[in-house]
Coordinates of C-alpha atoms in Angstrom, one line a residue:
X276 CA 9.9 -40.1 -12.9
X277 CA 7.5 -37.4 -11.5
X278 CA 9.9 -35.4 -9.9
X279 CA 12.2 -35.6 -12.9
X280 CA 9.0 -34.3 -15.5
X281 CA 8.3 -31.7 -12.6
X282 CA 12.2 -30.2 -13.2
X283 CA 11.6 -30.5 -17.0
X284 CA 8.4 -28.6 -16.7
X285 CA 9.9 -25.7 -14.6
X286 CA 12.9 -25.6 -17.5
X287 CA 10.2 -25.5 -20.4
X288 CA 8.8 -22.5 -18.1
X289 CA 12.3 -21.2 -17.9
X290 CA 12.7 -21.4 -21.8
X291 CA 9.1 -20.0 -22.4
X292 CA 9.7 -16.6 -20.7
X293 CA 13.3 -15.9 -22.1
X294 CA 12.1 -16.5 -25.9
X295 CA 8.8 -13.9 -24.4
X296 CA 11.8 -11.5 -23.4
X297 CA 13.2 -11.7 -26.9
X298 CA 10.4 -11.7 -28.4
X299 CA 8.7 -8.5 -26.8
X300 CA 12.1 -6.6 -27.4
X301 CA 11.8 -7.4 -31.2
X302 CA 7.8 -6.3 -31.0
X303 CA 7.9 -3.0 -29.2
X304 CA 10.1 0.1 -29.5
X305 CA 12.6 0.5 -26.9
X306 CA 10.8 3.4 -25.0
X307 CA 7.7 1.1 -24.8
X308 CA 9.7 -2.3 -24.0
X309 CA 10.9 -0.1 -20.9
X310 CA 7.8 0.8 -20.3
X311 CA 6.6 -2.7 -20.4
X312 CA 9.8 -4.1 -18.2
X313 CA 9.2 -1.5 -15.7
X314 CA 5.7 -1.8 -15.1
X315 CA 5.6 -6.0 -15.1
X316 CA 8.9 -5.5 -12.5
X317 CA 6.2 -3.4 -10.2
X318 CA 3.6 -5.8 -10.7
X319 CA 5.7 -8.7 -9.3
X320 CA 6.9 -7.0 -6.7
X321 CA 2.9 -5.8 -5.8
X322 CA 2.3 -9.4 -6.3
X323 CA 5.5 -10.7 -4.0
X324 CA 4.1 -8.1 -1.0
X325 CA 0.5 -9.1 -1.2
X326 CA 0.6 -12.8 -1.6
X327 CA 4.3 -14.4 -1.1
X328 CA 3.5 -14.7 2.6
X329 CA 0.8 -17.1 1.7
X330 CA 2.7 -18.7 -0.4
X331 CA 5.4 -19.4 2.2
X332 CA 2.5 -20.0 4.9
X333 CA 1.1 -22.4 2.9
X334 CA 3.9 -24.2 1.9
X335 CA 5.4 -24.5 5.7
X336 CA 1.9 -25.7 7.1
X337 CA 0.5 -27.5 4.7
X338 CA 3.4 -29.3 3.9
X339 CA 2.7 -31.4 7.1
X340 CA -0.7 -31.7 6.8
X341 CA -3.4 -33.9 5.5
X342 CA -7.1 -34.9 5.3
X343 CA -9.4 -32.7 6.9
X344 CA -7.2 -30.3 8.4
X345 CA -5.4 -29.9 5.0
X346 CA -8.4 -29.1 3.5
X347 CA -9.6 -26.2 6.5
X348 CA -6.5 -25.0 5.7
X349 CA -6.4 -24.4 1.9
X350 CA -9.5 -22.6 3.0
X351 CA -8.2 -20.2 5.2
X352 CA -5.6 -20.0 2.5
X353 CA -7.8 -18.8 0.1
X354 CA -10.2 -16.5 1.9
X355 CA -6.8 -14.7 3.2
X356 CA -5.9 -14.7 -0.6
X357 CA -9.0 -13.1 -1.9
X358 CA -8.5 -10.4 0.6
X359 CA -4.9 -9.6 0.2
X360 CA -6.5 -9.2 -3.7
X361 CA -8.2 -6.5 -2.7
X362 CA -5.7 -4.8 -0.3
X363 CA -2.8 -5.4 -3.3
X364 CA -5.7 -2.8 -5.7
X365 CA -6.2 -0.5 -3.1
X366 CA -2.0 -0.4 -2.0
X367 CA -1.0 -0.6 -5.6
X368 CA -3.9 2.5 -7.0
X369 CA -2.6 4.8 -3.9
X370 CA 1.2 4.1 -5.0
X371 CA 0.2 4.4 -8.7
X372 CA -0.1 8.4 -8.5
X373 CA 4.0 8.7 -7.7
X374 CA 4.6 7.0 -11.1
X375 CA 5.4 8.4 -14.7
X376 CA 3.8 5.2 -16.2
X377 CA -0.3 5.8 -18.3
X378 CA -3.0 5.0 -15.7
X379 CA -4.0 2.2 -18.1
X380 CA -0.4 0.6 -18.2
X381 CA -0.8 0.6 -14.0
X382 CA -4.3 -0.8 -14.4
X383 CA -3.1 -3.7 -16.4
X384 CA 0.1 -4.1 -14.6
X385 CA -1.4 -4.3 -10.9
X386 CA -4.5 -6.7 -12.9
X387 CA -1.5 -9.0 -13.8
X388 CA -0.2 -8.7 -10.2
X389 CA -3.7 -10.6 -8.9
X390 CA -4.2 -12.7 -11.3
X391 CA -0.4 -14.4 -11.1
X392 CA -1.0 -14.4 -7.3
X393 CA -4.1 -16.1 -7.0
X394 CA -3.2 -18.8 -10.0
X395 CA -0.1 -19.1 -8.0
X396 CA -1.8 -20.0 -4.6
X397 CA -4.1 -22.7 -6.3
X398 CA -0.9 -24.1 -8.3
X399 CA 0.7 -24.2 -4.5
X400 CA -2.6 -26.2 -3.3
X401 CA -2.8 -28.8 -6.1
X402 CA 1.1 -29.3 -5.3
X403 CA 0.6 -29.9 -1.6
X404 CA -2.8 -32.1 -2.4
X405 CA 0.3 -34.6 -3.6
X406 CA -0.2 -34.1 -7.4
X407 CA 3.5 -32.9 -8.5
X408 CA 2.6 -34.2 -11.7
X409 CA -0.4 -32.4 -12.7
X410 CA 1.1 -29.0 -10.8
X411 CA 4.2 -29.2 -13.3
X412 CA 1.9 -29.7 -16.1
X413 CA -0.1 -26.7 -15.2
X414 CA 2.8 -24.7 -14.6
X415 CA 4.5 -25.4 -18.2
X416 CA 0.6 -24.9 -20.0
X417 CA 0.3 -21.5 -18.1
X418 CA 3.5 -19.9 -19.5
X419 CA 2.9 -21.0 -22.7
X420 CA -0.5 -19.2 -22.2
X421 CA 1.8 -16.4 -21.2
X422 CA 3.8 -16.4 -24.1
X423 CA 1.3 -16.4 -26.7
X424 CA -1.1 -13.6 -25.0
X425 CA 1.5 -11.3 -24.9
X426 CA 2.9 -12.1 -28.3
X427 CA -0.6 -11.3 -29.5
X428 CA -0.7 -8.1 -27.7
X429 CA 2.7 -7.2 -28.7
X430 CA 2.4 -8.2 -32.3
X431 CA -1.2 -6.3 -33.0
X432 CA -0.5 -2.8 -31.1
X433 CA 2.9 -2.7 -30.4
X434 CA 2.2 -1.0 -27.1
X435 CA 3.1 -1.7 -23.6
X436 CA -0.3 -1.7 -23.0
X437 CA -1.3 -4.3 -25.0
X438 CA 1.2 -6.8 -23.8
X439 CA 0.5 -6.5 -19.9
X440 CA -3.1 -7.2 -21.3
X441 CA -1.5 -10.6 -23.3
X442 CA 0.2 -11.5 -19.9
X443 CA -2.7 -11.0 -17.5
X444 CA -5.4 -13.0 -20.0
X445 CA -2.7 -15.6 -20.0
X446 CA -2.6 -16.0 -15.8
X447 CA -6.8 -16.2 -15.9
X448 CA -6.2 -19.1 -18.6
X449 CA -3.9 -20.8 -16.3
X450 CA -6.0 -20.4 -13.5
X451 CA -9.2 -21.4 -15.5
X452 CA -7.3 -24.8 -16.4
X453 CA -6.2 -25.5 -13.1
X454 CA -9.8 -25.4 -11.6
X455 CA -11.0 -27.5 -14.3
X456 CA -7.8 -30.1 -14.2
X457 CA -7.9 -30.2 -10.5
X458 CA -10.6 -29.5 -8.1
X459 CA -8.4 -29.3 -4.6
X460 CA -10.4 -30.0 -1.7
X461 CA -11.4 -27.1 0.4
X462 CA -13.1 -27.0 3.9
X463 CA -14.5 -23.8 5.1
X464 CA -13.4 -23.3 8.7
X465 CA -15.5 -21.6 11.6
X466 CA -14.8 -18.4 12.4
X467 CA -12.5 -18.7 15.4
X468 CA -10.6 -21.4 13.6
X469 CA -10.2 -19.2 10.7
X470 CA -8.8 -16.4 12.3
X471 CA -6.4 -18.7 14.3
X472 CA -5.5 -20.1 10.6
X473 CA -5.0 -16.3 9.5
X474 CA -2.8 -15.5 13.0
X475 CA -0.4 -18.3 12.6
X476 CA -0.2 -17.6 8.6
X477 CA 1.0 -13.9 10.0
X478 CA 3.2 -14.4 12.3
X479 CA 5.3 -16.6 10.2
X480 CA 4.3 -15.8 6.6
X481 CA 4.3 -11.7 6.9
X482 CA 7.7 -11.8 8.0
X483 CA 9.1 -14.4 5.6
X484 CA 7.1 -12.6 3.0
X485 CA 8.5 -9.0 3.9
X486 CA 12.2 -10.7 3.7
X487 CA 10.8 -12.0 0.0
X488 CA 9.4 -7.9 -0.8
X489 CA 12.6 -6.7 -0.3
X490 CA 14.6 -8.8 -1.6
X491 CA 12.6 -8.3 -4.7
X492 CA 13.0 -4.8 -4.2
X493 CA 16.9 -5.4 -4.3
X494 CA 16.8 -5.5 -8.3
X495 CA 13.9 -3.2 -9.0
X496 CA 15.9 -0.2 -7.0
X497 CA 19.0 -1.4 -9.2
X498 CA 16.8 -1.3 -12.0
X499 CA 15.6 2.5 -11.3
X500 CA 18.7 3.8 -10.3
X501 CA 20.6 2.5 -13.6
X502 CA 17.9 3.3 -16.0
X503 CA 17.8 7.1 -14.1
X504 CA 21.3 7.4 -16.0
X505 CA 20.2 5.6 -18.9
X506 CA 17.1 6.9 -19.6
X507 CA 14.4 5.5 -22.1
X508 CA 17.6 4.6 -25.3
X509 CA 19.0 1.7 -26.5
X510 CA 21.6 1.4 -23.8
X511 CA 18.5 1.5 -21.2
X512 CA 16.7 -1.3 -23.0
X513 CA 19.6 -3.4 -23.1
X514 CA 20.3 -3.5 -19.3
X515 CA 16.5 -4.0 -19.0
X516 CA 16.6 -6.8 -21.0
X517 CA 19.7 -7.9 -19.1
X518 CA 17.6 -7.7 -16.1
X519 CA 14.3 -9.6 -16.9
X520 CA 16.4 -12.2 -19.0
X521 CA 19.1 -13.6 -16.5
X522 CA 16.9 -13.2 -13.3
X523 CA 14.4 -16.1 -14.8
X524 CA 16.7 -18.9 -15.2
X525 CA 17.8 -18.6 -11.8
X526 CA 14.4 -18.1 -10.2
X527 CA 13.1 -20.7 -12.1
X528 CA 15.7 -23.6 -11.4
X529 CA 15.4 -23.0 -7.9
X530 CA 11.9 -22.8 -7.8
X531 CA 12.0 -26.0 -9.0
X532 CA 14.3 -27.7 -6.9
X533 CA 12.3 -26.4 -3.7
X534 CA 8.6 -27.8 -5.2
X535 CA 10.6 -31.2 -5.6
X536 CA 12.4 -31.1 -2.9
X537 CA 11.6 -28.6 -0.1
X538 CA 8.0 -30.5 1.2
X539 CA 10.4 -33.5 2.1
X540 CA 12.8 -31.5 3.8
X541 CA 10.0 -29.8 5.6
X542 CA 8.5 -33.3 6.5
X543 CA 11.1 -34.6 7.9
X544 CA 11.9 -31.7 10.0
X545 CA 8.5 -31.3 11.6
X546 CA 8.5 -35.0 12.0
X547 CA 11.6 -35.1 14.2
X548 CA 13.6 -37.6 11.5
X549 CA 17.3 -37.7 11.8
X550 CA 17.6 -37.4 7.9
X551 CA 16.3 -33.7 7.6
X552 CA 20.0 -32.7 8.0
X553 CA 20.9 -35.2 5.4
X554 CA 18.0 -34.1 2.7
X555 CA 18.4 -30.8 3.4
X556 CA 22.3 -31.4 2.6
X557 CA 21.1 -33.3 -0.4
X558 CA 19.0 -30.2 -1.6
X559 CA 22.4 -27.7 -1.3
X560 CA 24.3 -29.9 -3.5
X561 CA 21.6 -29.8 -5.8
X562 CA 21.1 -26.3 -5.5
X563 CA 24.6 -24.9 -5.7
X564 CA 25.7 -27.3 -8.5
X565 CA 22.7 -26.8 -10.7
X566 CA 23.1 -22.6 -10.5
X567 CA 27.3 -22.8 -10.9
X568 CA 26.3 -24.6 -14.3
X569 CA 23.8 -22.4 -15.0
X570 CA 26.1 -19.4 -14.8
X571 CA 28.7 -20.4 -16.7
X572 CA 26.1 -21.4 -19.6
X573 CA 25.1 -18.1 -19.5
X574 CA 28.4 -16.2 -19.7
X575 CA 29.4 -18.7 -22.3
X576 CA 26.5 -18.3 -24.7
X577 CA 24.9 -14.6 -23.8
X578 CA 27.3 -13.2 -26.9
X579 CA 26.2 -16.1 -29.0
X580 CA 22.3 -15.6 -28.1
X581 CA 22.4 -11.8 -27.9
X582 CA 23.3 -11.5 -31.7
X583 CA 20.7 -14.0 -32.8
X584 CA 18.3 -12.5 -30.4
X585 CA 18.5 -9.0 -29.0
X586 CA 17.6 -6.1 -31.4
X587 CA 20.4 -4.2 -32.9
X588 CA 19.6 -0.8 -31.1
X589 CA 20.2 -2.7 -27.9
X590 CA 22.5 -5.5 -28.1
X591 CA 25.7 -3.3 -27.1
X592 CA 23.9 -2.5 -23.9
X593 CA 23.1 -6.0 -23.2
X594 CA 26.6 -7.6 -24.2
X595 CA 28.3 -5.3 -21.8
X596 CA 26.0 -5.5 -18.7
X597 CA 25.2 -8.8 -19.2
X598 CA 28.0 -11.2 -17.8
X599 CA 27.6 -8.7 -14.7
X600 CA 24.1 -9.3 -14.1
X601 CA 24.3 -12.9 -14.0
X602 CA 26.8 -13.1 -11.6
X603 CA 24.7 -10.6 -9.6
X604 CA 21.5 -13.1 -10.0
X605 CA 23.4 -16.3 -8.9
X606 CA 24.7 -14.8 -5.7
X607 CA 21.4 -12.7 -5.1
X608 CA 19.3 -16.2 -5.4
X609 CA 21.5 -18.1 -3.3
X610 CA 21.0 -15.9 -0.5
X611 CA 17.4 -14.7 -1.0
X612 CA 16.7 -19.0 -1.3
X613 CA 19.3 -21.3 -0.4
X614 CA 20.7 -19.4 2.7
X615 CA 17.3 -19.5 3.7
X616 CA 16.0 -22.6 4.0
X617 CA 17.2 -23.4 7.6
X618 CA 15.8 -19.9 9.1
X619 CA 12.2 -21.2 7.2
X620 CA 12.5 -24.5 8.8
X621 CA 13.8 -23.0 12.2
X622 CA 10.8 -20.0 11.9
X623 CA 13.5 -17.6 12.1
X624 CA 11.7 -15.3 9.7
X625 CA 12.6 -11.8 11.6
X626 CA 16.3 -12.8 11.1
X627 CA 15.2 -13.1 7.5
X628 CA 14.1 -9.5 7.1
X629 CA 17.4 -8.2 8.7
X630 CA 19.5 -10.0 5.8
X631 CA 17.3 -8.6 3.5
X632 CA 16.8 -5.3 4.7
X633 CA 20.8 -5.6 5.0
X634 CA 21.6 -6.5 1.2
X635 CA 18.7 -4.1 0.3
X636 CA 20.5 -1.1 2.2
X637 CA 23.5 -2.2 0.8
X638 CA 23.1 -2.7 -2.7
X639 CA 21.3 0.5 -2.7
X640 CA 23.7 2.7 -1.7
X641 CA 26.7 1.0 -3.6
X642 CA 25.2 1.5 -6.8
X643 CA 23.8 5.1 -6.3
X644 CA 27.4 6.0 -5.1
X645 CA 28.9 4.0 -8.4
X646 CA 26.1 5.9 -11.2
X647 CA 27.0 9.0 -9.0
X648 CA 30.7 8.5 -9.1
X649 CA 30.4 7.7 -12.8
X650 CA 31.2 4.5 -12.6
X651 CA 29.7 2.6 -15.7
X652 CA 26.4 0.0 -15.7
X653 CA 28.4 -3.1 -15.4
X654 CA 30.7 -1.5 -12.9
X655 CA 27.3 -0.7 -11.2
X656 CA 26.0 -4.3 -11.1
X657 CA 29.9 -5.4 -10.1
X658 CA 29.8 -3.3 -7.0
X659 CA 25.9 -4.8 -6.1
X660 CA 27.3 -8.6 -6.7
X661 CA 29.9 -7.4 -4.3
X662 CA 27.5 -6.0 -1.7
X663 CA 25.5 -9.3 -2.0
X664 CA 28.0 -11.5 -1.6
X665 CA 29.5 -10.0 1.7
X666 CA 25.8 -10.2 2.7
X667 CA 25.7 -13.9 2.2
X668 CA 29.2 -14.1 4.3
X669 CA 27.2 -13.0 7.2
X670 CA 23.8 -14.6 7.0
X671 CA 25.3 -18.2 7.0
X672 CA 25.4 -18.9 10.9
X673 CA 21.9 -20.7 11.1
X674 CA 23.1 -22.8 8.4
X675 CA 26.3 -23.9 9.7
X676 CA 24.9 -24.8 12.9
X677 CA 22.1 -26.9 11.7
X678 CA 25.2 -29.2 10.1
X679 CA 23.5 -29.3 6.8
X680 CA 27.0 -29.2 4.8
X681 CA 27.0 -29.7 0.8
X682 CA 29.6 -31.8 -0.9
X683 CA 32.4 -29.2 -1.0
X684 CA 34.2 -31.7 -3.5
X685 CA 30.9 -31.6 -5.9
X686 CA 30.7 -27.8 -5.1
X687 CA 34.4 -27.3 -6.6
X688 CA 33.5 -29.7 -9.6
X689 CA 30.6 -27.9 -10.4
X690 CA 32.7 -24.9 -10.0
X691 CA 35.2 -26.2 -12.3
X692 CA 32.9 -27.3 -14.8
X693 CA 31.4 -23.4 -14.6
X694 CA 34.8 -22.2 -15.6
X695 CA 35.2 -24.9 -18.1
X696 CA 31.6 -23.5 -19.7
X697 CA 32.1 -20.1 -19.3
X698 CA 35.3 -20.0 -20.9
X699 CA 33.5 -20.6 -24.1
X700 CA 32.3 -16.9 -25.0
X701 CA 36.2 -16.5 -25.8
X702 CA 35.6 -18.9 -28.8
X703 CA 34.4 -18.2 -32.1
X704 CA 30.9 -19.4 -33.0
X705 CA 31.4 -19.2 -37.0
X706 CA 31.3 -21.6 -38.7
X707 CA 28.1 -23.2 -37.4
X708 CA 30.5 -26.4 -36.5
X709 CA 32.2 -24.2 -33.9
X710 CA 29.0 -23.3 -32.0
X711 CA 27.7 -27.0 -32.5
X712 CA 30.6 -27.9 -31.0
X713 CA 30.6 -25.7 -27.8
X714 CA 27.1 -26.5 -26.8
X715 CA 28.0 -30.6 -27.2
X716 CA 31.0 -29.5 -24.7
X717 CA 28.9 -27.6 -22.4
X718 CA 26.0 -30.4 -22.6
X719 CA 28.9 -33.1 -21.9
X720 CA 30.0 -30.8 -18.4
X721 CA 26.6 -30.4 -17.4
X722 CA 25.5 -34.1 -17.8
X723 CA 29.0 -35.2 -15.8
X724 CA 28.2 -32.7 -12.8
X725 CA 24.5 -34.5 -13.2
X726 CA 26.1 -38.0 -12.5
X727 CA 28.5 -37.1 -10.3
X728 CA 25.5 -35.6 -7.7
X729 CA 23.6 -38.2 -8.8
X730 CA 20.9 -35.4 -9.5
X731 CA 19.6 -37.4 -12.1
X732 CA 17.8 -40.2 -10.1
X733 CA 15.4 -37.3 -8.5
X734 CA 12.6 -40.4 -8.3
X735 CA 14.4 -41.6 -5.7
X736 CA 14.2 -40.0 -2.0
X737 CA 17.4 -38.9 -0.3

């Protein structure tokens, strides 16, 4: 029943950022919502470079740990995380000068960037200290947090300015309630032991983390290069909001499925059991049946919620980029988390990088030869999706020799049942019975693909 409130509490997360999306596009003018989406995208991707490879350190060695040595380790964790704080102000103020944005929108954007990664390494500790439960729970209070700060900002200045400020008091509330809710036990480690800690979080964190930057870097460069055409209009605001809305649901879902799933799989790999090939099979099915689904629900509803939702000046620019975009997201998560889950188990992080320095290099120059050529924004995004997907073709070795195979018969039911879903956006959604009526079919697919994995009986271990 935990794991099955933890997956609820990631979707309520999932929910809670799309309605902010909506939300802040209906607050602030275009100009400034671009403004706003460009700046938060940098502040993430500060935030990936400065503290993702402590994430991924922590989550491979602590994973396997417990007791004492758990608790010297979510103290090297932190006092490595307190100075990546301060490197990610000094890196991010020396980048700052090459951008158009105010000084006080990067001030606000690279405070956002600390805050979300130090509340973000605690959240990762009270995980590991076995307390899924109260993790999720924190999770689901801090974006609600989120949501309301930067409504607030949004709503009394209608600035970009104000907003990042919303989002950043909402990570220091998170992390405030997470100290209070859970005091994870920390023990501080000698010197020597410490830097040994710090030397083995390097040489497998920095790597995995610099194959995380760039992939992250992937969508910022398509964001840049597309909004260079664009410019600051309607049109531009639409693909951003393209952007920051169909990238969430993705990220989130399989966030999810790796904090209910990935510590087993790391368990039983570091413990030599002959069922890590068989959980780590488990977590693909889940995986690539869960974000099939999830793509066709968003082709088949993004008309339906774009017209509700989207401002006026920018719903043509969202309807047309958007089925694009999502197809780009599902196959740019897929590789940037499920086709690398054996190279993290296997340390294989420098074979990580290449892939990712491989789509990046790709995508890049794809796209800048489509906006160059002329080719439209969703032609753009089409050519990227391409790029990525060819990527994928070749990064699958490690994973096909490990023998962790999915359910190719669930796999093309799921796929199916995307189709199925998808297929939707063709029918009408007036008179309220019609949309009523597609969501009770898309809710009956997604429920069937549930039994069939048997996804639903997540309390049980593989």
């Amino acid at each position: 029943m935990i794991r099955l409130l933890a997956i609820a509490g990631y979707v309520y997360q999932s929910a809670a950022a799309i309605i902010l999306i909506f939300a802040i596009s209906h607050l602030l003018p275009a100009a400034d919502y671009t403004s706003f989406s460009l700046a938060l995208a940098s502040s993430q991707l500060l935030c990936v470079l400065m503290f993702e490879w402590l994430q991924l350190a922590g989550l491979r060695f602590l994973a396997a740990a417990s007791g004492d040595e758990a608790a010297r380790l979510r103290g090297s964790l932190f006092a490595a995380g307190l100075l990546s704080a301060v490197a990610l102000v000094a890196i991010g103020g020396a980048a700052s000068v090459m951008s158009t944005l105010t000084s006080g929108v990067i001030a606000l954007g690279l405070a956002v960037a600390v805050f979300q990664g130090i509340a973000d390494l605690y959240f990762l500790a009270v995980r590991l200290s076995d307390r899924l439960g109260t993790a999720s729970a924190l999770l689901a209070l801090r974006a609600t947090i989120l949501l309301c700060g930067a409504v607030a900002g949004a709503s009394l200045s209608r600035t970009a300015g104000a907003t990042l400020l919303g989002v950043a008091s909402g990570h220091v509330a998170g992390l405030i309630a997470a100290v209070i809710a859970h005091r994870t036990p920390l023990r501080r480690a000698p010197y020597r032991t410490m830097l040994a800690d710090w030397s083995n979080f390097c040489r497998y964190g920095m790597l995995a983390a610099a194959a995380s930057v760039i992939h992250l870097s992937v969508p910022v460069l398509l964001r840049f290069i597309v909004i260079g055409r664009l410019g600051a209009t309607g049109a531009g605001a639409g693909f951003s909001i393209a952007l920051d809305l169909l990238q969430r649901p993705f990220w989130v879902l399989n966030a999810a499925i790796h904090t209910v799933s990935y510590p087993e799989v790391v368990h039983d790999f570091e413990h030599g059991s002959n069922g890590a090939t068989r959980s780590t099979a488990r977590m693909f099915d889940f995986m690539i049946c869960a974000t099939a689904v999830m793509l066709g629900g968003l082709i088949g509803f993004i008309p339906d919620a774009g017209r509700i939702l989207v401002p006026e000046e920018s719903l043509d620019g969202f309807l047309v980029v958007a089925p694009a975009v999502a197809v780009f997201y599902f196959l740019h998560t897929h590789l940037q988390a499920t086709i690398a889950v054996v190279p993290h188990l296997e340390k294989l992080a420098t074979r990580l990088v290449v892939v990712a320095a491989g789509q990046l290099a790709m995508v890049t120059a794809v796209s800048a030869i489509a906006v160059a050529a002329g080719v439209s924004p969703r032609g753009a995004v089409a050519c990227a999706a391409v790029a990525t997907a060819i990527v994928i073709l070749f990064a699958l070795g490690p994973t096909i020799r490990f023998g962790a195979v999915p359910r190719w018969s669930l796999a093309a039911e799921a796929t199916v049942a995307a189709l199925l879903i998808g297929s939707l956006a063709a029918l009408p959604s007036q008179p309220l019975t019609w949309l009523a009526a597609k969501i009770v079919i898309a809710a009956a697919t997604t429920a069937f693909i549930a039994w069939r994995g048997d996804f639903l009986m997540l309390a049980r271990r593989s």
